[in-house]
Structures are given as C-alpha cells and as structure tokens.
Tab-separated table of C-alpha atoms and ligand atoms in Angstrom:
chain	number	residue	atom	x	y	z
A	255	MET	CA	142.927	126.293	150.806
A	256	ARG	CA	139.387	126.337	152.160
A	257	ILE	CA	136.938	125.651	149.345
A	258	ALA	CA	133.153	125.404	149.248
A	259	VAL	CA	131.440	123.506	146.396
A	260	ALA	CA	127.793	124.354	145.696
A	261	GLY	CA	125.901	121.319	144.358
A	262	THR	CA	126.813	117.677	144.868
A	263	GLY	CA	125.737	116.316	141.467
A	264	TYR	CA	128.040	114.842	138.859
A	265	VAL	CA	130.107	118.012	138.518
A	266	GLY	CA	130.142	119.260	142.110
A	267	LEU	CA	130.766	115.898	143.763
A	268	SER	CA	133.609	114.882	141.458
A	269	LEU	CA	135.310	118.277	141.966
A	270	ALA	CA	134.729	118.175	145.723
A	271	VAL	CA	136.444	114.788	145.970
A	272	LEU	CA	139.239	115.810	143.610
A	273	LEU	CA	139.973	119.042	145.513
A	274	ALA	CA	139.583	117.427	148.969
A	275	GLN	CA	142.794	115.444	148.395
A	276	HIS	CA	144.838	118.625	149.055
A	277	ASN	CA	142.360	121.231	150.365
A	278	ASP	CA	139.679	121.604	153.058
A	279	VAL	CA	136.443	121.191	151.115
A	280	VAL	CA	132.862	121.690	152.253
A	281	ALA	CA	130.239	120.438	149.829
A	282	VAL	CA	126.841	122.168	149.931
A	283	ASP	CA	123.533	120.822	148.656
A	284	VAL	CA	119.886	121.761	149.217
A	285	VAL	CA	118.929	118.048	149.391
A	286	PRO	CA	119.562	116.782	152.964
A	287	GLN	CA	119.630	113.103	151.856
A	288	LYS	CA	122.588	113.774	149.561
A	289	VAL	CA	124.448	115.543	152.365
A	290	GLU	CA	123.776	112.685	154.784
A	291	LEU	CA	124.989	110.081	152.296
A	292	LEU	CA	128.137	112.018	151.603
A	293	ASN	CA	128.917	112.503	155.290
A	294	ALA	CA	128.486	108.705	155.673
A	295	ARG	CA	131.006	108.370	152.803
A	296	LYS	CA	128.397	106.988	150.407
A	297	SER	CA	128.093	108.396	146.934
A	298	PRO	CA	124.651	109.791	145.984
A	299	ILE	CA	125.453	108.968	142.310
A	300	VAL	CA	126.783	105.853	140.556
A	301	ASP	CA	130.428	106.552	139.816
A	302	ALA	CA	133.125	103.925	140.402
A	303	GLU	CA	135.942	106.372	141.187
A	304	ILE	CA	133.863	108.547	143.543
A	305	GLU	CA	132.710	105.413	145.392
A	306	SER	CA	136.276	104.112	145.681
A	307	TYR	CA	137.749	107.461	146.835
A	308	LEU	CA	135.029	107.836	149.487
A	309	ALA	CA	135.616	104.243	150.682
A	310	ALA	CA	139.391	104.798	150.819
A	311	ASP	CA	138.797	107.889	152.935
A	312	ALA	CA	136.437	105.996	155.288
A	313	SER	CA	139.053	103.256	155.813
A	314	GLY	CA	141.838	105.798	156.338
A	315	GLU	CA	143.774	104.399	153.381
A	316	ARG	CA	143.624	107.675	151.392
A	317	PRO	CA	142.223	110.527	153.497
A	318	LEU	CA	140.154	113.373	152.119
A	319	SER	CA	139.374	116.620	153.897
A	320	LEU	CA	135.696	116.658	152.935
A	321	SER	CA	132.466	117.421	154.758
A	322	ALA	CA	128.971	118.138	153.506
A	323	THR	CA	126.250	120.488	154.705
A	324	THR	CA	122.964	122.112	153.739
A	325	ASP	CA	124.113	125.301	155.452
A	326	GLY	CA	125.379	127.308	152.490
A	327	ALA	CA	125.886	130.526	154.468
A	328	ALA	CA	128.273	128.818	156.901
A	329	ALA	CA	130.170	127.033	154.158
A	330	TYR	CA	130.559	130.039	151.842
A	331	GLY	CA	131.214	132.390	154.778
A	332	SER	CA	134.535	130.749	155.589
A	333	ALA	CA	135.700	129.792	152.088
A	334	GLU	CA	138.344	131.527	149.988
A	335	LEU	CA	136.948	129.935	146.840
A	336	VAL	CA	133.383	128.876	146.015
A	337	VAL	CA	132.903	126.458	143.124
A	338	ILE	CA	129.373	126.653	141.706
A	339	ALA	CA	128.050	123.425	140.139
A	340	THR	CA	124.272	123.814	140.335
A	341	PRO	CA	121.877	122.873	137.478
A	342	THR	CA	121.253	125.139	134.477
A	343	ASN	CA	118.227	123.528	132.859
A	344	TYR	CA	117.029	124.680	129.475
A	345	ASP	CA	113.903	126.820	129.699
A	346	PRO	CA	111.856	126.133	126.531
A	347	GLN	CA	109.661	129.207	127.183
A	348	ARG	CA	112.587	131.603	127.228
A	349	ASN	CA	114.750	129.553	124.833
A	350	PHE	CA	117.669	129.988	127.207
A	351	PHE	CA	119.269	128.296	130.205
A	352	ASP	CA	117.561	128.926	133.542
A	353	THR	CA	120.466	130.193	135.679
A	354	THR	CA	118.390	130.755	138.826
A	355	TYR	CA	120.239	128.104	140.864
A	356	VAL	CA	123.613	129.651	140.008
A	357	GLU	CA	122.372	133.069	141.065
A	358	GLN	CA	120.916	131.734	144.331
A	359	VAL	CA	124.450	130.729	145.276
A	360	ILE	CA	125.948	134.018	144.062
A	361	ASP	CA	123.445	136.054	146.110
A	362	LEU	CA	124.282	134.085	149.237
A	363	VAL	CA	128.068	134.321	148.714
A	364	LEU	CA	127.842	138.089	148.181
A	365	GLU	CA	125.826	138.399	151.352
A	366	VAL	CA	128.130	136.391	153.630
A	367	ASN	CA	131.550	136.644	151.978
A	368	PRO	CA	131.759	139.222	149.186
A	369	GLN	CA	135.578	138.857	148.843
A	370	ALA	CA	135.364	135.170	147.874
A	371	VAL	CA	136.281	134.161	144.332
A	372	MET	CA	133.399	132.284	142.699
A	373	VAL	CA	134.263	129.756	139.982
A	374	ILE	CA	131.268	128.890	137.833
A	375	LYS	CA	131.513	125.276	136.704
A	376	SER	CA	127.885	125.036	135.599
A	377	THR	CA	127.417	125.358	131.846
A	378	VAL	CA	126.103	128.860	131.061
A	379	PRO	CA	125.089	130.854	127.960
A	380	VAL	CA	127.883	132.592	126.071
A	381	GLY	CA	128.324	136.051	127.645
A	382	TYR	CA	126.825	135.064	130.998
A	383	THR	CA	129.863	135.872	133.196
A	384	LYS	CA	130.281	139.203	131.437
A	385	GLY	CA	126.646	139.968	132.326
A	386	LEU	CA	127.273	138.956	135.948
A	387	CYS	CA	130.090	141.501	136.199
A	388	GLU	CA	127.644	144.206	135.105
A	389	ARG	CA	124.898	142.987	137.468
A	390	TYR	CA	127.174	142.369	140.438
A	391	PRO	CA	130.166	144.734	140.066
A	392	GLN	CA	131.265	143.831	143.600
A	393	GLY	CA	131.572	140.104	142.752
A	394	ARG	CA	134.724	138.166	141.775
A	395	PHE	CA	133.805	135.647	139.092
A	396	LEU	CA	135.657	133.046	137.014
A	397	PHE	CA	134.170	130.564	134.562
A	398	SER	CA	135.749	127.143	134.099
A	399	PRO	CA	134.076	124.771	131.609
A	400	GLU	CA	133.576	121.197	132.801
A	401	PHE	CA	134.087	118.336	130.331
A	402	LEU	CA	133.355	115.230	132.392
A	403	ARG	CA	131.151	112.348	131.270
A	404	GLU	CA	128.394	111.038	133.572
A	405	GLY	CA	129.358	107.735	135.142
A	406	ARG	CA	133.042	108.682	134.694
A	407	ALA	CA	132.855	112.016	136.486
A	408	LEU	CA	135.836	111.691	138.825
A	409	TYR	CA	137.819	109.594	136.335
A	410	ASP	CA	137.581	112.446	133.801
A	411	ASN	CA	138.783	114.957	136.404
A	412	LEU	CA	141.661	112.654	137.414
A	413	HIS	CA	142.571	112.384	133.711
A	414	PRO	CA	141.357	115.684	132.223
A	415	SER	CA	141.645	116.344	128.489
A	416	ARG	CA	142.305	120.021	129.326
A	417	ILE	CA	141.892	122.592	132.049
A	418	ILE	CA	140.347	125.899	131.015
A	419	VAL	CA	139.689	128.900	133.198
A	420	GLY	CA	138.050	132.068	131.913
A	421	VAL	CA	138.553	135.535	133.390
A	422	PRO	CA	135.972	138.268	132.641
A	423	SER	CA	137.805	141.245	131.150
A	424	GLU	CA	134.855	143.383	132.250
A	425	SER	CA	135.563	142.822	135.955
A	426	ALA	CA	137.075	145.578	138.110
A	427	PHE	CA	139.155	142.772	139.690
A	428	GLU	CA	140.593	141.466	136.418
A	429	VAL	CA	144.253	141.475	137.524
A	430	GLU	CA	143.477	139.749	140.788
A	431	LEU	CA	141.256	137.261	138.936
A	432	GLN	CA	144.043	136.403	136.476
A	433	ALA	CA	146.094	135.173	139.435
A	434	ALA	CA	143.071	133.368	140.904
A	435	ALA	CA	142.477	131.646	137.556
A	436	ARG	CA	146.081	130.368	137.442
A	437	LYS	CA	145.698	129.192	141.042
A	438	PHE	CA	142.446	127.349	140.280
A	439	ALA	CA	144.038	125.671	137.251
A	440	GLU	CA	146.915	124.561	139.511
A	441	LEU	CA	144.463	123.113	142.036
A	442	LEU	CA	142.771	121.031	139.328
A	443	GLN	CA	146.146	119.885	138.044
A	444	GLN	CA	147.313	119.058	141.598
A	445	GLY	CA	144.296	116.787	142.126
A	446	ALA	CA	144.695	115.002	138.772
A	447	LEU	CA	146.629	111.766	138.263
A	448	ASP	CA	147.927	112.852	134.841
A	449	GLU	CA	150.798	115.292	134.708
A	450	ASP	CA	151.165	118.274	132.373
A	451	VAL	CA	147.454	118.548	131.489
A	452	PRO	CA	147.052	121.206	128.765
A	453	SER	CA	145.918	124.311	130.570
A	454	LEU	CA	144.475	127.466	129.062
A	455	ILE	CA	143.593	130.780	130.659
A	456	MET	CA	141.337	132.858	128.410
A	457	ARG	CA	138.528	135.366	128.631
A	458	ALA	CA	135.361	134.082	130.294
A	459	THR	CA	133.205	134.610	127.204
A	460	GLU	CA	135.530	132.498	125.031
A	461	ALA	CA	135.666	129.846	127.766
A	462	GLU	CA	131.850	129.695	127.794
A	463	ALA	CA	131.899	129.300	124.002
A	464	VAL	CA	134.470	126.448	124.259
A	465	LYS	CA	132.005	124.480	126.395
A	466	LEU	CA	128.995	124.909	124.107
A	467	PHE	CA	130.981	124.395	120.900
A	468	SER	CA	132.596	121.223	122.335
A	469	ASN	CA	129.267	119.649	123.202
A	470	THR	CA	127.719	120.744	119.902
A	471	TYR	CA	130.595	119.074	118.023
A	472	LEU	CA	129.936	115.845	119.954
A	473	ALA	CA	126.222	116.123	119.109
A	474	LEU	CA	127.143	116.712	115.457
A	475	ARG	CA	129.194	113.547	115.394
A	476	VAL	CA	126.392	111.484	116.961
A	477	ALA	CA	123.873	113.016	114.550
A	478	TYR	CA	126.151	112.318	111.565
A	479	PHE	CA	126.548	108.563	112.291
A	480	ASN	CA	122.850	108.337	113.123
A	481	GLU	CA	121.896	109.860	109.764
A	482	LEU	CA	124.348	107.505	108.039
A	483	ASP	CA	122.539	104.678	109.811
A	484	THR	CA	119.121	106.029	108.791
A	485	TYR	CA	120.278	106.208	105.162
A	486	ALA	CA	121.546	102.632	105.309
A	487	GLY	CA	118.292	101.480	106.903
A	488	VAL	CA	116.063	103.070	104.281
A	489	ARG	CA	118.246	101.920	101.366
A	490	GLY	CA	118.745	98.407	102.765
A	491	LEU	CA	122.515	98.737	103.274
A	492	ASP	CA	124.797	97.440	106.043
A	493	ALA	CA	125.516	100.501	108.174
A	494	SER	CA	128.284	98.843	110.188
A	495	GLN	CA	130.303	98.113	107.036
A	496	ILE	CA	129.944	101.694	105.859
A	497	ILE	CA	130.925	103.101	109.276
A	498	GLU	CA	133.965	100.838	109.556
A	499	GLY	CA	135.127	101.831	106.093
A	500	VAL	CA	134.554	105.556	106.683
A	501	CYS	CA	136.224	105.591	110.096
A	502	LEU	CA	139.477	103.922	109.035
A	503	ASP	CA	140.437	107.334	107.721
A	504	PRO	CA	142.589	108.572	110.647
A	505	ARG	CA	141.160	112.080	110.195
A	506	ILE	CA	137.748	110.637	111.075
A	507	GLY	CA	138.723	107.888	113.540
A	508	SER	CA	136.861	104.816	114.837
A	509	HIS	CA	135.709	106.376	118.111
A	510	TYR	CA	132.301	107.810	119.076
A	511	ASN	CA	130.682	106.430	115.947
A	512	ASN	CA	128.125	103.911	117.272
A	513	PRO	CA	124.547	104.688	116.109
A	514	SER	CA	121.855	105.270	118.698
A	515	PHE	CA	118.289	106.537	118.986
A	516	GLY	CA	119.632	110.093	119.132
A	517	TYR	CA	121.964	112.114	121.297
A	518	GLY	CA	120.611	112.610	124.803
A	519	GLY	CA	121.511	112.874	128.469
A	520	TYR	CA	121.462	116.036	130.541
A	521	CYS	CA	123.925	118.070	128.509
A	522	LEU	CA	123.975	117.601	124.723
A	523	PRO	CA	120.279	118.385	124.041
A	524	LYS	CA	120.264	121.527	126.198
A	525	ASP	CA	123.733	122.752	125.271
A	526	THR	CA	123.075	122.527	121.505
A	527	LYS	CA	119.808	124.434	121.934
A	528	GLN	CA	121.552	127.094	124.040
A	529	LEU	CA	124.283	127.544	121.401
A	530	LEU	CA	121.610	127.873	118.721
A	531	ALA	CA	119.928	130.561	120.841
A	532	ASN	CA	123.314	132.326	121.184
A	533	TYR	CA	123.504	132.433	117.338
A	534	ASP	CA	120.690	134.980	117.285
A	535	HIS	CA	121.492	137.375	114.400
A	536	VAL	CA	124.575	135.305	113.433
A	537	PRO	CA	124.389	133.427	110.087
A	538	GLN	CA	124.317	129.638	110.514
A	539	ASN	CA	122.879	126.450	109.030
A	540	LEU	CA	124.728	123.710	110.816
A	541	ILE	CA	123.829	124.347	114.461
A	542	GLU	CA	120.111	124.348	113.667
A	543	ALA	CA	120.517	121.235	111.528
A	544	ILE	CA	122.153	119.376	114.446
A	545	VAL	CA	119.184	120.159	116.705
A	546	ASP	CA	116.697	119.216	113.941
A	547	ALA	CA	118.608	116.017	113.064
A	548	ASN	CA	118.026	114.641	116.540
A	549	ARG	CA	114.274	115.110	116.193
A	550	THR	CA	114.266	113.542	112.722
A	551	ARG	CA	116.240	110.552	113.997
A	552	LYS	CA	113.740	109.883	116.778
A	553	ASP	CA	110.853	110.174	114.311
A	554	TYR	CA	112.574	107.585	112.102
A	555	ILE	CA	113.320	105.197	114.976
A	556	ALA	CA	109.735	105.469	116.294
A	557	ASP	CA	108.403	104.735	112.787
A	558	GLU	CA	110.609	101.637	112.615
A	559	VAL	CA	109.288	100.423	115.971
A	560	LEU	CA	105.707	101.122	114.913
A	561	ALA	CA	106.264	99.203	111.690
A	562	ARG	CA	107.260	96.180	113.781
A	563	VAL	CA	104.154	96.606	115.857
A	564	MET	CA	102.018	96.738	112.726
A	565	SER	CA	103.536	93.581	111.294
A	566	LEU	CA	102.767	91.783	114.529
A	567	VAL	CA	99.148	92.952	114.251
A	568	TYR	CA	98.998	91.534	110.681
A	569	GLU	CA	100.390	88.257	112.077
A	570	GLY	CA	97.466	88.150	114.494
A	571	VAL	CA	98.972	89.488	117.754
A	572	PRO	CA	95.926	91.358	119.155
A	573	ASN	CA	97.429	94.302	121.042
A	574	PRO	CA	101.256	94.246	120.826
A	575	VAL	CA	103.177	95.753	123.746
A	576	VAL	CA	106.358	97.731	123.223
A	577	GLY	CA	108.904	97.037	125.967
A	578	VAL	CA	111.505	99.680	126.722
A	579	TYR	CA	114.653	98.022	127.981
A	580	ARG	CA	116.291	100.623	130.263
A	581	LEU	CA	115.546	104.336	130.313
A	582	THR	CA	119.243	105.162	130.706
A	583	MET	CA	121.336	106.692	127.957
A	584	LYS	CA	124.400	104.518	128.422
A	585	SER	CA	124.979	101.057	129.810
A	586	GLY	CA	126.384	101.249	133.379
A	587	SER	CA	124.565	104.513	134.140
A	588	ASP	CA	121.826	105.248	136.668
A	589	ASN	CA	120.800	108.449	135.029
A	590	PHE	CA	118.044	108.858	132.475
A	591	ARG	CA	117.644	112.619	132.282
A	592	ALA	CA	116.613	113.464	128.718
A	593	SER	CA	117.604	110.020	127.393
A	594	SER	CA	116.703	109.545	123.758
A	595	VAL	CA	114.597	106.417	124.330
A	596	GLN	CA	112.066	108.619	126.121
A	597	GLY	CA	111.505	110.455	122.827
A	598	ILE	CA	110.774	107.101	121.188
A	599	MET	CA	108.397	106.148	124.024
A	600	LYS	CA	106.491	109.397	123.652
A	601	ARG	CA	106.017	108.918	119.919
A	602	VAL	CA	105.006	105.227	120.244
A	603	LYS	CA	102.520	106.004	123.054
A	604	GLY	CA	101.169	108.878	120.981
A	605	LYS	CA	99.974	106.243	118.497
A	606	GLY	CA	98.083	104.416	121.255
A	607	VAL	CA	100.528	101.521	121.595
A	608	PRO	CA	100.969	100.249	125.177
A	609	VAL	CA	104.499	100.615	126.601
A	610	LEU	CA	106.053	98.530	129.382
A	611	VAL	CA	109.318	99.774	130.932
A	612	TYR	CA	112.127	97.690	132.454
A	613	GLU	CA	114.286	99.968	134.570
A	614	PRO	CA	115.811	98.416	137.704
A	615	THR	CA	117.130	101.752	139.053
A	616	LEU	CA	113.616	103.299	139.103
A	617	ASP	CA	111.683	102.549	142.305
A	618	ASP	CA	108.314	103.764	140.983
A	619	ALA	CA	105.795	101.439	139.372
A	620	ASP	CA	104.828	104.047	136.768
A	621	PHE	CA	106.805	106.260	134.403
A	622	PHE	CA	104.750	109.001	132.696
A	623	GLY	CA	101.715	106.721	132.560
A	624	SER	CA	103.573	103.567	131.501
A	625	GLU	CA	103.920	100.555	133.775
A	626	VAL	CA	107.413	99.866	135.121
A	627	THR	CA	108.499	96.327	135.949
A	628	HIS	CA	111.603	95.311	137.835
A	629	ASP	CA	111.216	91.692	136.850
A	630	LEU	CA	113.290	91.029	133.734
A	631	ALA	CA	111.686	87.635	132.991
A	632	ASP	CA	108.176	89.158	133.260
A	633	PHE	CA	109.306	92.000	130.975
A	634	LYS	CA	110.652	89.637	128.333
A	635	ARG	CA	107.458	87.569	128.435
A	636	ARG	CA	105.056	90.495	128.155
A	637	ALA	CA	106.864	92.705	125.638
A	638	ASP	CA	106.250	91.866	121.977
A	639	VAL	CA	108.843	94.283	120.659
A	640	ILE	CA	111.819	95.177	122.891
A	641	VAL	CA	113.354	98.596	122.257
A	642	ALA	CA	116.934	98.976	123.535
A	643	ASN	CA	119.093	102.038	122.902
A	644	ARG	CA	122.035	99.996	124.139
A	645	TRP	CA	122.437	96.245	123.801
A	646	SER	CA	122.969	94.043	126.856
A	647	GLU	CA	123.913	90.395	127.301
A	648	GLU	CA	120.682	90.149	129.309
A	649	LEU	CA	118.785	90.222	126.017
A	650	ASN	CA	120.589	87.272	124.452
A	651	ASP	CA	117.598	84.934	124.823
A	652	VAL	CA	115.101	87.338	123.177
A	653	THR	CA	117.134	88.692	120.222
A	654	ALA	CA	114.250	88.118	117.811
A	655	LYS	CA	112.119	90.640	119.733
A	656	VAL	CA	114.830	93.272	120.133
A	657	TYR	CA	115.012	96.524	118.124
A	658	THR	CA	118.335	98.351	118.663
A	659	ARG	CA	120.772	100.378	116.548
A	660	ASP	CA	123.705	99.623	118.904
A	661	LEU	CA	125.704	98.141	115.993
A	662	PHE	CA	129.015	97.828	117.818
A	663	LYS	CA	127.582	96.761	121.183
A	664	ARG	CA	129.339	99.533	123.068
A	665	ASP	CA	128.712	103.141	124.109
B	109	LIG	N1	126.375	116.065	134.109
B	109	LIG	C1	127.348	116.300	133.274
B	109	LIG	O1	127.818	115.408	132.568
B	109	LIG	C2	127.885	117.698	133.113
B	109	LIG	C3	129.092	117.902	132.416
B	109	LIG	C4	129.594	119.194	132.283
B	109	LIG	C5	128.861	120.268	132.780
B	109	LIG	N2	127.683	120.059	133.401
B	109	LIG	C6	126.987	121.240	133.929
B	109	LIG	O2	127.197	121.342	135.308
B	109	LIG	C7	126.011	121.810	135.988
B	109	LIG	C8	125.599	120.781	137.031
B	109	LIG	O3	125.338	119.561	136.395
B	109	LIG	P1	125.195	118.191	137.202
B	109	LIG	O4	124.990	117.101	136.204
B	109	LIG	O5	126.275	118.071	138.218
B	109	LIG	O6	123.810	118.491	137.943
B	109	LIG	P2	123.039	117.622	139.052
B	109	LIG	O7	121.607	117.887	138.861
B	109	LIG	O8	123.554	116.211	139.030
B	109	LIG	O9	123.539	118.267	140.430
B	109	LIG	C9	123.245	119.579	140.810
B	109	LIG	C10	123.116	119.600	142.327
B	109	LIG	O10	122.931	120.950	142.729
B	109	LIG	C11	122.041	120.959	143.826
B	109	LIG	N3	121.533	122.318	144.004
B	109	LIG	C12	120.515	122.947	143.336
B	109	LIG	N4	120.406	124.223	143.780
B	109	LIG	C13	121.333	124.413	144.744
B	109	LIG	C14	121.699	125.488	145.569
B	109	LIG	N5	121.075	126.664	145.499
B	109	LIG	N6	122.715	125.309	146.452
B	109	LIG	C15	123.355	124.127	146.532
B	109	LIG	N7	123.043	123.050	145.764
B	109	LIG	C16	122.053	123.184	144.889
B	109	LIG	C17	121.011	119.920	143.451
B	109	LIG	O11	120.311	119.477	144.591
B	109	LIG	C18	121.884	118.822	142.853
B	109	LIG	O12	122.323	117.894	143.815
B	109	LIG	C19	124.996	122.051	134.873
B	109	LIG	O13	125.096	123.387	134.479
B	109	LIG	C20	125.479	121.138	133.740
B	109	LIG	O14	125.092	121.622	132.504
B	109	LIG	C21	127.186	118.805	133.617
C-alpha cells in the first residue's frame, strides 16, 4: 500500500519506519533538515531502533521502502492512506490542545486527494474526530491512539501493548471506514515483531478517551509515589523502604514507582490538562488533583533545593550556584520538552539564585537566561548544589553536592 506519514517526530518517524517494511512510505515534514537527514538514512531523533533500522536499510541488509519530502501535496496526492502525526501542543489561553497542525494536513489532503483515508495518530481532545466529521463531511477519518515512549519509539511499535483504531460513527463513510480500520490494525500488526497483539476497533470518541485516560493514569501513578516521597521527606522516613513494602503487593507492582521531580515530558502534562478540560460539567476530584499534585511536588522540591542553598549561605558560601545536571526527563534521552527540572529551575531562579546548566545535547550557551556549560568538570567545580532528576554514574565523585529523588537509580 502507498502510505504518506505527516510529521517525522517520535510518532511519525517510528510509524514510517515500521510501515516501510511492507509498504511504500513517504514521510512528510515541514523542516527540510529532518527530511535531508532521513533521506541520508540518519535519524533526526535519538532512538536506537530507528537508527538501527535506517542503517540496515542503507547497507541493504534489511530494506525499507521509505523516502522523505517537504512536498506534502505530492506525497498525499498519491497515497491511499495518510497517517497524521503532527504536534498538538496545549494552548494555555484556550485551555485546549491546539490542533492547527493536524488541520493543516487535513486541508491539504482534502484539496489534493479527498478519497484518501486519514488516520490521526496525534493525541487529540475527546470528541475531536466527531467534530471533524461535522466540519469536513467529505473527509474519511480514523483515530488511532499512540502509546509509544520517547527514546523507545520504534521499539514500542515493534512490541505494542495494544493496537486501537477508532471509527467515527458520525461519518457518512462509516462502513467503509470500519474496513479501513481493520486494515490499518493489520498493517501495524504486520510491522510488529510480536504476534497476536491485542487489537481493538471501537468508536473514535472512545479511542480518544483511551489515550487521555491512559496517560492520566500514568501521571497519577507518578504523582502518587512522588507524594509518598514528599511525605517521607517531611516526616523524616525512608521512602525507598516504604515504596518497596507497598509495591510487593502484586496488585500494585514494583514498576513505574521511582520518585522524581514531577511527571513531565511532552505528553503527560498536556494530556492530563486536556482530559481535565474535557471534564467540563462532569463531576470529578481526582483529575484536577493529579494536575495540582505535580505543581505541589515541584514547589516542594524547589523548597528543598533552596533550603540547601540557605544552609550553604549560613556556612559562609557567599553566592551559592545551583547546577542543573541535564534538562532531559529520562536518562538516555535527547529531549527536554516540558521536563520537570525546568519547573524547579524556574522556581529557584525566581528567588534570585544563579543557575548553571549542564546539558551536552544543547548547543546554545544560554537556556532561558541561565548559562549552559558543556564541560562536566567545570560544571562540578562551579555548582554548589547539583540538582539531578535522574542519577548518573558521572556524578559519583560529587555525591555530597547532589540533590536527587531518583531512589532506585533508574527511570
Ligand atoms: N512523543 C510521544 O511520546 C508521543 C506519544 C504518543 C502520542 N504523541 C502525540 O503525537 C503527536 C506528535 O508527537 P511527536 O512527539 O511525534 O511530535 P514531534 O514534535 O516530535 O514531531 C512532530 C513533527 O511534525 C512536523 N510538522 C509540523 N507541522 C507539520 C505539517 N503541517 N506537515 C508535516 N509535518 C509537520 C514537525 O516539524 C515535527 O517534525 C502529538 O499529538 C503527541 O501528543 C506523542
């Protein structure tokens, strides 16, 4: 099948590579550098599986039928299926996702190839696809939630926890789209390494809700263990002992329980806020509490860091510097969109304390008014308190300076 994929970020690129094993895929992006890299078989993002699949294609060991272009009209014009994986950033003014980039692709597809089936992989508000059917009655839309993790984007599509495709019951093409949804689920299964992946076809609105409720559950779990850790910190208890004891209950489980500065990354903060916005006129306490808990956690962590700064001042250190060790959310990632440590930085800087950043993946010498160094030894020398959301062996020689809540030294 000829498939176009709009957007070559984490979602679009991993799907383009996955589908290009058995289909002719054209990946479209508005950023020419990304397109050039991809055509040279270099990954624009850090992802071990994507890099290895592109290299195996370049050497002829495992061929892909994949090309990249900035020419959306040409790519969509000749595709049977268009997968849309463009950003949906949260708009704090409107309290809703900004779906402009998704609609830019839809407008172009409807102009050049109105028969094409469009599968929305971007995360959207609950009810969005239904609204599209009303706005664009001539369009054929499916919504398929994406569950990958950044840094493991292709891995998670090679080993998916589930495949879900939503069909809008409001569409005039519902029967045709039911068949297209089954076909798309088959294509994802065909590209995966695991067999018999659980696969669900449901209405698009329910599928949209699955995505937001899944991420909000993950945020809830992070917030829960973070609040447990805050409690232990304030009461002088050993949080790791409590967590180990709690998690040995198999109903709770010992996974995804490592405290941090807060949940972050591109998806959890925006998806929880979008779900909360979707609860308009629906009774709830929990969803709002999850969003609030993340703010409270960052306030607590920032206060702890500032307390360390103050004790250094009392010891006679004239103007202590807070060093931020990595802006990324997870170790092994090159992405620091909405990482929680930035919330700590903002609060610490707000109190007039100088902040020095060590982030080797950032080329700039400045990050929101704070100096960035790429020299780890210089960073360790100049920082009086080192704040690390995730521990690294690199910090072994400065443990006395480090403030982290990475109790289990893992993500
Ligand atoms: N990153 C994740 O872990 C993840 C997981 C599940 C779902 N999602 C959702 O998937 C969507 C994409 O996320 P991402 O992390 O891949 O984003 P990203 O920012 O990494 O990539 C998006 C790409 O789309 C490109 N783009 C923007 N407008 C375009 C247009 N009109 N035509 C073609 N390309 C265009 C951008 O240049 C960029 O390369 C979002 O809705 C996100 O919420 C992300």
